[in-house]
Amino acid sequence: MIIPIKTIDGIRADFPILNEKVYGKSWVYFDNAASGQKPKAVIQAITEYYEHTHSNVHRGVHYMSQRATDKFEHARKRVAQFLNAAETHEIIWTTGATEGINLVAATYGRKFLKAGDEILISGMEHHANIVPWQMLCEEKGCILKVIPMLDNGTLDMQAFDSLLSEKTRFVSVAYVSNALGTINPVKEIIQKAHALRIPVLLDGAQASCHFLVDVQELDCDFYVFSGHKVFGPTGIGVLYGKSELLDIMPPYKGGGEMIETVTFEKTTYAGLPFKFEAGTPDIANAVGLGAGIDYLEEIGWDFIQKQEDLLFQYAMEEIKKLKEVILYGTAPEKVSVISFLIDGVHPYDVGTILDKMGIAVRTGHHCTQPLMARLGIPGTVRASFAFYNTKEEIDRLIEGLKKAIKMLR
Ligand code: PMP
């Protein structure tokens, strides 16, 4: 069970994997932007589901099917509360942020966009928020426009103002950059797009793990995130969409669950949210995601943000003392992600040395090749912190970087 006292030791005890040793050393996990670790509450919820509840959902009159359906739909309700969606049926289960964006591009995009229409994304997007729109552009003859990035890793909002026009038919931007940690001014983007009646999708893959997002307050039209980044299971994610848009969009995949009636002549589709959920859903992982959200709320967002701020400020202070380190992305509004290089050293070599010291960081282009091209580098080393990390672990990172500097320079 969760330890109610919010000490770091108590929180760390909730995450069994944090006790692992690699190469005989206690493991330091600073790859949280790639995926968050799982508290016992999530692991137990999934086990409990399989041991005591599993049956297929929505179809059976039998007891266990109804119990599974209740748990599954309760998880949807938890997600709706988590995002402050107006309606629970605005929450569509997906496999992750990637599928959510693909779904919108393939349904809204195919139906409502035509040749010559412009789709606006930003220069710091993850490939998941570039490629689906490029595929749509290829198919429909739409034009992809890109909001450029300034040197400090913030969006060029003057350029945004001039790129946004009557020709723009869709805007899709990251709330938070995975490679740099920049928090983008999405409220301003949404307000300006809405003034021209343009819908906006927010890629929240890196936002919902750091702070609470209110989709009604933001007034975004679509919002996507992945369960595994918010300390929930892999294989499950969420697309939020405003009812009035989801209602007019065609289905994504065809199959069971998403229909109302089927004859060989014609099929009619189910209402929301099932229209977008063909086939047996990932019931256990939806339940696990619901438990993950419960856990985060029990820890409390105030605590999470304070702890991450503390770690980020400390790490920045210490890393800036290393004159060989070049930082990338120094926006004033950032989450606890630090992207950097050791001058003249390939990021892979730094990552390998850190790994041998038991420290997991990400190296490479972070699925943002256009962003790396803009910075003129092949990739970076990325250390990303979560609320269960500690200052002592940051000391180990700094010690590792000093060793890497000594060995590689
Ligand atoms: N967008 C951003 C900003 C991301 O960081 C990621 C994951 N790295 C994705 C989208 C895709 O998420 P997933 O692979 O979980 O679908």
CSV table of C-alpha atoms and ligand atoms in Angstrom, one decimal:
chain,number,residue,atom,x,y,z
A,1,MET,CA,0.0,0.0,0.0
A,2,ILE,CA,1.0,3.6,-0.4
A,3,ILE,CA,2.8,5.2,2.5
A,4,PRO,CA,0.8,8.3,3.3
A,5,ILE,CA,3.8,10.3,4.7
A,6,LYS,CA,5.3,12.1,1.8
A,7,THR,CA,8.9,11.4,2.5
A,8,ILE,CA,11.1,10.6,-0.5
A,9,ASP,CA,12.1,7.3,1.1
A,10,GLY,CA,8.5,6.4,1.5
A,11,ILE,CA,7.8,7.3,-2.1
A,12,ARG,CA,10.8,5.5,-3.4
A,13,ALA,CA,9.6,2.4,-1.5
A,14,ASP,CA,6.5,2.5,-3.7
A,15,PHE,CA,8.6,1.9,-6.8
A,16,PRO,CA,10.2,-1.6,-6.6
A,17,ILE,CA,12.4,-1.1,-9.6
A,18,LEU,CA,14.2,1.8,-7.9
A,19,ASN,CA,15.9,-0.8,-5.7
A,20,GLU,CA,17.6,-2.5,-8.7
A,21,LYS,CA,21.3,-2.7,-9.0
A,22,VAL,CA,23.1,-2.5,-12.3
A,23,TYR,CA,26.8,-3.5,-12.5
A,24,GLY,CA,26.7,-3.9,-8.7
A,25,LYS,CA,25.7,-0.3,-8.2
A,26,SER,CA,22.4,1.1,-7.0
A,27,TRP,CA,20.6,2.2,-10.1
A,28,VAL,CA,19.9,5.9,-10.9
A,29,TYR,CA,17.0,6.4,-13.3
A,30,PHE,CA,17.2,9.7,-15.2
A,31,ASP,CA,15.3,8.6,-18.3
A,32,ASN,CA,11.9,9.6,-17.0
A,33,ALA,CA,11.0,11.5,-20.2
A,34,ALA,CA,11.2,8.2,-22.1
A,35,SER,CA,9.0,6.4,-19.6
A,36,GLY,CA,8.1,6.7,-16.0
A,37,GLN,CA,8.5,3.9,-13.5
A,38,LYS,CA,5.5,2.1,-12.0
A,39,PRO,CA,4.4,2.3,-8.4
A,40,LYS,CA,3.2,-0.9,-6.6
A,41,ALA,CA,-0.3,0.6,-6.7
A,42,VAL,CA,-0.3,0.3,-10.5
A,43,ILE,CA,1.3,-3.2,-10.6
A,44,GLN,CA,-1.1,-4.5,-7.9
A,45,ALA,CA,-4.1,-3.0,-9.7
A,46,ILE,CA,-3.2,-4.9,-12.9
A,47,THR,CA,-2.5,-8.2,-10.9
A,48,GLU,CA,-5.7,-7.8,-8.9
A,49,TYR,CA,-7.6,-7.3,-12.2
A,50,TYR,CA,-6.3,-10.4,-13.8
A,51,GLU,CA,-6.6,-12.5,-10.6
A,52,HIS,CA,-10.1,-11.4,-9.6
A,53,THR,CA,-11.9,-9.6,-12.3
A,54,HIS,CA,-10.9,-10.5,-15.9
A,55,SER,CA,-13.6,-11.1,-18.5
A,56,ASN,CA,-14.3,-9.3,-21.7
A,57,VAL,CA,-16.0,-5.9,-21.3
A,58,HIS,CA,-19.3,-4.5,-22.5
A,59,ARG,CA,-20.5,-7.8,-24.0
A,60,GLY,CA,-21.4,-10.2,-21.2
A,61,VAL,CA,-24.4,-10.3,-19.0
A,62,HIS,CA,-22.4,-12.4,-16.6
A,63,TYR,CA,-21.2,-11.1,-13.3
A,64,MET,CA,-17.5,-10.9,-14.0
A,65,SER,CA,-18.0,-9.2,-17.4
A,66,GLN,CA,-20.0,-6.5,-15.6
A,67,ARG,CA,-17.3,-6.2,-12.9
A,68,ALA,CA,-14.6,-5.8,-15.6
A,69,THR,CA,-16.7,-3.3,-17.4
A,70,ASP,CA,-17.3,-1.3,-14.2
A,71,LYS,CA,-13.6,-1.2,-13.5
A,72,PHE,CA,-12.7,-0.3,-17.1
A,73,GLU,CA,-15.3,2.5,-17.3
A,74,HIS,CA,-14.3,3.7,-13.8
A,75,ALA,CA,-10.8,4.2,-15.2
A,76,ARG,CA,-12.2,6.2,-18.1
A,77,LYS,CA,-14.0,8.4,-15.5
A,78,ARG,CA,-10.7,8.9,-13.6
A,79,VAL,CA,-9.0,10.0,-16.7
A,80,ALA,CA,-11.9,12.4,-17.5
A,81,GLN,CA,-11.5,13.9,-14.0
A,82,PHE,CA,-7.7,14.0,-14.3
A,83,LEU,CA,-8.0,16.1,-17.5
A,84,ASN,CA,-11.1,17.9,-16.3
A,85,ALA,CA,-13.0,16.9,-19.5
A,86,ALA,CA,-16.6,18.0,-19.6
A,87,GLU,CA,-17.8,14.5,-20.5
A,88,THR,CA,-16.5,11.1,-19.8
A,89,HIS,CA,-17.3,10.0,-23.3
A,90,GLU,CA,-14.7,12.5,-24.6
A,91,ILE,CA,-12.0,10.2,-23.3
A,92,ILE,CA,-11.0,7.6,-26.0
A,93,TRP,CA,-8.6,4.8,-25.1
A,94,THR,CA,-5.6,4.5,-27.4
A,95,THR,CA,-2.3,2.7,-27.3
A,96,GLY,CA,-0.5,6.0,-26.6
A,97,ALA,CA,0.1,9.6,-27.7
A,98,THR,CA,1.3,8.3,-31.1
A,99,GLU,CA,-1.9,6.6,-31.8
A,100,GLY,CA,-4.0,9.5,-30.6
A,101,ILE,CA,-2.3,11.9,-33.1
A,102,ASN,CA,-2.6,9.3,-35.9
A,103,LEU,CA,-6.3,8.9,-35.1
A,104,VAL,CA,-7.0,12.6,-35.4
A,105,ALA,CA,-4.9,12.9,-38.6
A,106,ALA,CA,-6.6,9.9,-40.2
A,107,THR,CA,-10.2,10.8,-39.2
A,108,TYR,CA,-10.5,14.6,-38.7
A,109,GLY,CA,-7.7,15.2,-41.2
A,110,ARG,CA,-8.9,13.0,-43.9
A,111,LYS,CA,-12.5,14.2,-43.7
A,112,PHE,CA,-12.1,17.9,-43.2
A,113,LEU,CA,-8.7,18.9,-44.8
A,114,LYS,CA,-8.2,19.3,-48.5
A,115,ALA,CA,-5.5,20.2,-51.0
A,116,GLY,CA,-3.8,23.5,-50.2
A,117,ASP,CA,-4.9,23.6,-46.6
A,118,GLU,CA,-2.1,24.3,-44.1
A,119,ILE,CA,-1.3,22.3,-41.0
A,120,LEU,CA,0.8,24.1,-38.5
A,121,ILE,CA,3.2,22.3,-36.2
A,122,SER,CA,6.3,23.5,-34.4
A,123,GLY,CA,10.0,23.0,-34.9
A,124,MET,CA,10.4,21.0,-31.7
A,125,GLU,CA,7.9,18.3,-32.3
A,126,HIS,CA,8.5,14.6,-31.6
A,127,HIS,CA,8.3,12.5,-34.8
A,128,ALA,CA,4.9,11.3,-33.5
A,129,ASN,CA,3.6,14.8,-34.1
A,130,ILE,CA,5.3,15.3,-37.5
A,131,VAL,CA,5.0,12.1,-39.5
A,132,PRO,CA,1.2,11.5,-39.2
A,133,TRP,CA,0.7,15.1,-40.6
A,134,GLN,CA,3.2,14.5,-43.4
A,135,MET,CA,1.4,11.3,-44.3
A,136,LEU,CA,-1.9,13.3,-44.4
A,137,CYS,CA,-0.2,16.0,-46.5
A,138,GLU,CA,1.1,13.4,-49.0
A,139,GLU,CA,-2.4,11.9,-49.3
A,140,LYS,CA,-4.5,15.0,-49.4
A,141,GLY,CA,-2.1,17.6,-50.8
A,142,CYS,CA,-2.1,19.7,-47.6
A,143,ILE,CA,0.9,21.9,-46.7
A,144,LEU,CA,2.9,21.4,-43.5
A,145,LYS,CA,4.1,24.7,-41.9
A,146,VAL,CA,6.5,24.8,-39.0
A,147,ILE,CA,6.7,27.4,-36.2
A,148,PRO,CA,10.5,28.0,-35.9
A,149,MET,CA,12.4,27.8,-32.7
A,150,LEU,CA,14.6,30.5,-31.2
A,151,ASP,CA,18.1,29.7,-30.0
A,152,ASN,CA,17.1,29.3,-26.3
A,153,GLY,CA,14.6,26.6,-27.2
A,154,THR,CA,11.4,28.7,-27.1
A,155,LEU,CA,9.0,29.0,-30.0
A,156,ASP,CA,9.2,32.1,-32.2
A,157,MET,CA,5.8,33.5,-31.4
A,158,GLN,CA,6.2,36.4,-33.9
A,159,ALA,CA,6.7,33.8,-36.6
A,160,PHE,CA,3.7,31.9,-35.3
A,161,ASP,CA,1.6,35.1,-35.7
A,162,SER,CA,2.6,35.4,-39.3
A,163,LEU,CA,2.3,31.7,-40.1
A,164,LEU,CA,-1.3,31.5,-38.7
A,165,SER,CA,-3.7,32.5,-41.4
A,166,GLU,CA,-7.0,31.8,-43.1
A,167,LYS,CA,-5.2,29.0,-44.9
A,168,THR,CA,-4.4,27.3,-41.7
A,169,ARG,CA,-6.8,24.5,-41.1
A,170,PHE,CA,-5.2,22.6,-38.1
A,171,VAL,CA,-2.6,23.4,-35.4
A,172,SER,CA,-0.8,20.5,-33.6
A,173,VAL,CA,1.9,21.4,-31.1
A,174,ALA,CA,3.7,19.8,-28.1
A,175,TYR,CA,2.7,21.3,-24.7
A,176,VAL,CA,6.2,20.4,-23.5
A,177,SER,CA,9.2,19.5,-25.6
A,178,ASN,CA,10.6,16.0,-24.9
A,179,ALA,CA,14.1,16.9,-26.1
A,180,LEU,CA,14.5,20.3,-24.3
A,181,GLY,CA,11.8,20.4,-21.7
A,182,THR,CA,10.4,23.8,-22.9
A,183,ILE,CA,6.8,24.5,-21.8
A,184,ASN,CA,5.2,26.1,-24.8
A,185,PRO,CA,2.7,29.0,-24.6
A,186,VAL,CA,-0.1,26.8,-25.7
A,187,LYS,CA,-2.9,28.9,-24.2
A,188,GLU,CA,-1.9,31.8,-26.5
A,189,ILE,CA,-1.6,29.4,-29.4
A,190,ILE,CA,-5.1,28.1,-28.8
A,191,GLN,CA,-6.6,31.5,-28.3
A,192,LYS,CA,-5.1,32.9,-31.5
A,193,ALA,CA,-6.0,29.7,-33.5
A,194,HIS,CA,-9.6,29.8,-32.2
A,195,ALA,CA,-9.9,33.5,-33.2
A,196,LEU,CA,-9.6,32.0,-36.8
A,197,ARG,CA,-11.8,29.0,-36.0
A,198,ILE,CA,-8.9,26.6,-36.3
A,199,PRO,CA,-8.8,23.5,-34.1
A,200,VAL,CA,-5.8,22.7,-31.9
A,201,LEU,CA,-4.3,19.4,-30.8
A,202,LEU,CA,-2.0,19.4,-27.9
A,203,ASP,CA,0.6,16.7,-27.6
A,204,GLY,CA,0.6,16.3,-23.8
A,205,ALA,CA,3.0,13.3,-23.7
A,206,GLN,CA,5.6,15.3,-21.7
A,207,ALA,CA,3.1,17.5,-19.8
A,208,SER,CA,0.8,15.3,-17.9
A,209,CYS,CA,3.7,13.7,-16.0
A,210,HIS,CA,4.9,17.1,-14.6
A,211,PHE,CA,1.7,19.1,-13.9
A,212,LEU,CA,-2.0,18.9,-13.9
A,213,VAL,CA,-3.6,19.8,-17.2
A,214,ASP,CA,-7.2,21.2,-17.5
A,215,VAL,CA,-8.4,20.7,-21.0
A,216,GLN,CA,-11.4,22.9,-20.5
A,217,GLU,CA,-9.4,25.8,-19.1
A,218,LEU,CA,-6.9,25.5,-22.0
A,219,ASP,CA,-9.8,25.1,-24.4
A,220,CYS,CA,-7.8,22.7,-26.6
A,221,ASP,CA,-9.8,20.7,-29.1
A,222,PHE,CA,-7.8,17.5,-28.7
A,223,TYR,CA,-5.2,16.4,-26.1
A,224,VAL,CA,-3.2,13.2,-26.2
A,225,PHE,CA,-0.9,11.5,-23.7
A,226,SER,CA,0.6,8.0,-22.9
A,227,GLY,CA,-0.1,6.0,-19.8
A,228,HIS,CA,3.5,4.9,-19.4
A,229,LYS,CA,4.8,8.5,-19.1
A,230,VAL,CA,2.5,9.2,-16.2
A,231,PHE,CA,3.8,6.3,-14.2
A,232,GLY,CA,1.0,4.0,-15.6
A,233,PRO,CA,1.3,0.9,-17.8
A,234,THR,CA,2.7,0.7,-21.3
A,235,GLY,CA,0.3,0.0,-24.2
A,236,ILE,CA,-2.4,2.4,-23.0
A,237,GLY,CA,-3.0,6.0,-23.7
A,238,VAL,CA,-5.7,8.6,-24.1
A,239,LEU,CA,-7.2,10.9,-26.7
A,240,TYR,CA,-9.3,13.6,-25.3
A,241,GLY,CA,-11.5,15.4,-27.9
A,242,LYS,CA,-14.4,17.8,-27.6
A,243,SER,CA,-17.6,16.0,-28.2
A,244,GLU,CA,-18.7,18.2,-31.0
A,245,LEU,CA,-15.6,17.3,-33.0
A,246,LEU,CA,-15.5,13.6,-32.1
A,247,ASP,CA,-19.1,13.4,-33.1
A,248,ILE,CA,-18.5,14.6,-36.6
A,249,MET,CA,-15.4,12.6,-37.2
A,250,PRO,CA,-15.5,9.2,-39.0
A,251,PRO,CA,-14.4,6.1,-37.1
A,252,TYR,CA,-10.7,5.1,-37.1
A,253,LYS,CA,-10.6,1.3,-37.2
A,254,GLY,CA,-13.5,-0.9,-38.0
A,255,GLY,CA,-14.5,-4.0,-36.0
A,256,GLY,CA,-16.4,-5.2,-33.0
A,257,GLU,CA,-17.4,-2.7,-30.2
A,258,MET,CA,-17.5,0.3,-32.5
A,259,ILE,CA,-20.7,-0.6,-34.3
A,260,GLU,CA,-24.4,-0.1,-33.6
A,261,THR,CA,-25.8,-2.5,-36.3
A,262,VAL,CA,-24.1,-4.4,-39.1
A,263,THR,CA,-25.6,-5.9,-42.2
A,264,PHE,CA,-23.7,-6.8,-45.4
A,265,GLU,CA,-25.2,-3.7,-47.0
A,266,LYS,CA,-24.4,-1.2,-44.3
A,267,THR,CA,-23.0,-0.6,-40.9
A,268,THR,CA,-24.0,2.1,-38.5
A,269,TYR,CA,-21.6,3.2,-35.8
A,270,ALA,CA,-21.7,3.3,-32.1
A,271,GLY,CA,-21.8,6.6,-30.3
A,272,LEU,CA,-18.9,8.1,-28.3
A,273,PRO,CA,-16.5,6.9,-27.0
A,274,PHE,CA,-17.0,3.4,-28.6
A,275,LYS,CA,-17.0,4.6,-32.2
A,276,PHE,CA,-13.2,5.0,-31.9
A,277,GLU,CA,-12.6,1.8,-29.9
A,278,ALA,CA,-12.8,-1.2,-32.3
A,279,GLY,CA,-11.9,-4.6,-30.8
A,280,THR,CA,-11.2,-5.8,-27.3
A,281,PRO,CA,-9.6,-2.9,-25.5
A,282,ASP,CA,-6.6,-3.1,-23.2
A,283,ILE,CA,-8.8,-3.5,-20.1
A,284,ALA,CA,-6.1,-4.4,-17.6
A,285,ASN,CA,-3.8,-1.5,-18.5
A,286,ALA,CA,-6.7,1.0,-18.5
A,287,VAL,CA,-7.4,-0.1,-14.9
A,288,GLY,CA,-3.7,0.2,-14.2
A,289,LEU,CA,-3.7,3.8,-15.6
A,290,GLY,CA,-6.6,4.7,-13.4
A,291,ALA,CA,-4.7,3.4,-10.4
A,292,GLY,CA,-1.6,5.4,-11.5
A,293,ILE,CA,-3.7,8.6,-11.5
A,294,ASP,CA,-5.1,7.8,-8.0
A,295,TYR,CA,-1.5,7.3,-6.9
A,296,LEU,CA,-0.3,10.7,-8.3
A,297,GLU,CA,-3.2,12.4,-6.7
A,298,GLU,CA,-2.4,10.8,-3.4
A,299,ILE,CA,1.2,12.0,-3.6
A,300,GLY,CA,-0.2,15.4,-4.6
A,301,TRP,CA,0.8,17.7,-7.5
A,302,ASP,CA,2.2,20.3,-5.1
A,303,PHE,CA,4.7,17.8,-3.8
A,304,ILE,CA,5.5,16.5,-7.2
A,305,GLN,CA,6.2,20.0,-8.6
A,306,LYS,CA,8.2,21.1,-5.6
A,307,GLN,CA,10.4,18.0,-5.6
A,308,GLU,CA,11.0,18.3,-9.4
A,309,ASP,CA,11.8,22.0,-9.1
A,310,LEU,CA,14.3,21.4,-6.3
A,311,LEU,CA,16.0,18.6,-8.3
A,312,PHE,CA,16.1,20.7,-11.5
A,313,GLN,CA,17.5,23.8,-9.8
A,314,TYR,CA,20.1,21.8,-8.0
A,315,ALA,CA,21.1,19.9,-11.1
A,316,MET,CA,21.4,23.1,-13.2
A,317,GLU,CA,23.5,24.8,-10.5
A,318,GLU,CA,25.9,21.8,-10.4
A,319,ILE,CA,26.0,21.2,-14.2
A,320,LYS,CA,26.8,24.8,-14.9
A,321,LYS,CA,30.0,24.5,-12.9
A,322,LEU,CA,31.3,22.0,-15.5
A,323,LYS,CA,32.7,24.4,-18.1
A,324,GLU,CA,32.9,21.6,-20.8
A,325,VAL,CA,29.2,21.2,-20.7
A,326,ILE,CA,27.0,22.9,-23.3
A,327,LEU,CA,23.3,23.2,-22.4
A,328,TYR,CA,20.6,23.0,-25.0
A,329,GLY,CA,17.2,24.5,-24.3
A,330,THR,CA,17.4,27.2,-21.7
A,331,ALA,CA,13.8,28.5,-21.9
A,332,PRO,CA,12.5,30.3,-18.9
A,333,GLU,CA,9.5,28.0,-18.6
A,334,LYS,CA,10.8,24.4,-18.4
A,335,VAL,CA,10.1,21.1,-16.8
A,336,SER,CA,12.8,19.0,-15.1
A,337,VAL,CA,14.6,18.0,-18.3
A,338,ILE,CA,18.3,18.9,-19.0
A,339,SER,CA,19.7,18.4,-22.5
A,340,PHE,CA,23.4,18.8,-22.9
A,341,LEU,CA,26.6,17.8,-24.6
A,342,ILE,CA,30.2,17.6,-23.4
A,343,ASP,CA,32.0,19.8,-25.8
A,344,GLY,CA,33.7,17.7,-28.5
A,345,VAL,CA,32.3,14.4,-27.2
A,346,HIS,CA,29.7,12.2,-28.8
A,347,PRO,CA,26.6,11.8,-26.6
A,348,TYR,CA,26.6,8.1,-27.0
A,349,ASP,CA,30.1,7.9,-25.3
A,350,VAL,CA,28.9,10.0,-22.4
A,351,GLY,CA,25.8,7.8,-22.0
A,352,THR,CA,27.9,4.6,-22.1
A,353,ILE,CA,30.2,5.8,-19.3
A,354,LEU,CA,27.3,6.9,-17.2
A,355,ASP,CA,25.6,3.6,-17.7
A,356,LYS,CA,28.7,1.7,-16.5
A,357,MET,CA,28.4,3.8,-13.3
A,358,GLY,CA,24.8,2.7,-13.0
A,359,ILE,CA,23.2,5.9,-14.3
A,360,ALA,CA,20.5,5.7,-17.0
A,361,VAL,CA,20.2,8.8,-19.2
A,362,ARG,CA,19.0,9.1,-22.8
A,363,THR,CA,21.3,9.9,-25.6
A,364,GLY,CA,20.6,10.6,-29.3
A,365,HIS,CA,18.0,12.6,-31.2
A,366,HIS,CA,15.1,11.8,-28.9
A,367,CYS,CA,12.8,11.3,-31.9
A,368,THR,CA,13.3,15.0,-32.8
A,369,GLN,CA,15.6,14.9,-35.8
A,370,PRO,CA,14.4,18.2,-37.2
A,371,LEU,CA,15.1,19.9,-33.8
A,372,MET,CA,18.6,18.4,-33.7
A,373,ALA,CA,19.2,19.6,-37.3
A,374,ARG,CA,18.1,23.1,-36.2
A,375,LEU,CA,20.6,23.0,-33.3
A,376,GLY,CA,23.3,21.6,-35.7
A,377,ILE,CA,24.0,18.6,-33.6
A,378,PRO,CA,23.5,14.8,-34.0
A,379,GLY,CA,21.9,14.5,-30.6
A,380,THR,CA,22.2,15.3,-26.9
A,381,VAL,CA,22.5,13.6,-23.5
A,382,ARG,CA,19.2,14.0,-21.7
A,383,ALA,CA,18.7,13.7,-18.0
A,384,SER,CA,15.1,13.9,-17.0
A,385,PHE,CA,13.9,13.8,-13.4
A,386,ALA,CA,10.8,12.6,-11.7
A,387,PHE,CA,9.5,13.2,-8.2
A,388,TYR,CA,11.1,10.0,-6.8
A,389,ASN,CA,14.6,11.1,-7.8
A,390,THR,CA,17.0,12.6,-5.2
A,391,LYS,CA,19.8,15.2,-4.8
A,392,GLU,CA,22.2,12.3,-4.1
A,393,GLU,CA,21.4,10.8,-7.4
A,394,ILE,CA,22.2,14.1,-9.1
A,395,ASP,CA,25.6,14.1,-7.2
A,396,ARG,CA,26.2,10.7,-8.9
A,397,LEU,CA,25.4,12.2,-12.3
A,398,ILE,CA,27.8,15.1,-11.8
A,399,GLU,CA,30.5,12.7,-10.6
A,400,GLY,CA,29.9,10.6,-13.7
A,401,LEU,CA,30.1,13.6,-16.0
A,402,LYS,CA,33.4,14.6,-14.4
A,403,LYS,CA,34.7,11.2,-15.1
A,404,ALA,CA,33.4,11.3,-18.7
A,405,ILE,CA,35.1,14.7,-19.2
A,406,LYS,CA,38.4,13.3,-17.8
A,407,MET,CA,38.2,10.1,-20.0
A,408,LEU,CA,36.9,11.5,-23.2
A,409,ARG,CA,38.3,15.0,-23.6
B,1,PMP,N1,5.2,13.2,-28.1
B,1,PMP,C1,6.2,13.4,-27.3
B,1,PMP,C2,6.5,14.9,-26.9
B,1,PMP,C3,6.9,12.4,-26.7
B,1,PMP,O1,7.9,12.7,-25.8
B,1,PMP,C4,6.5,11.1,-27.0
B,1,PMP,C5,7.3,9.9,-26.4
B,1,PMP,N2,8.7,10.1,-26.4
B,1,PMP,C6,5.5,10.9,-27.9
B,1,PMP,C7,4.8,11.9,-28.4
B,1,PMP,C8,5.1,9.5,-28.3
B,1,PMP,O2,4.6,8.8,-27.2
B,1,PMP,P1,4.4,7.2,-27.3
B,1,PMP,O3,5.6,6.6,-27.9
B,1,PMP,O4,4.1,6.8,-25.9
B,1,PMP,O5,3.2,7.0,-28.2
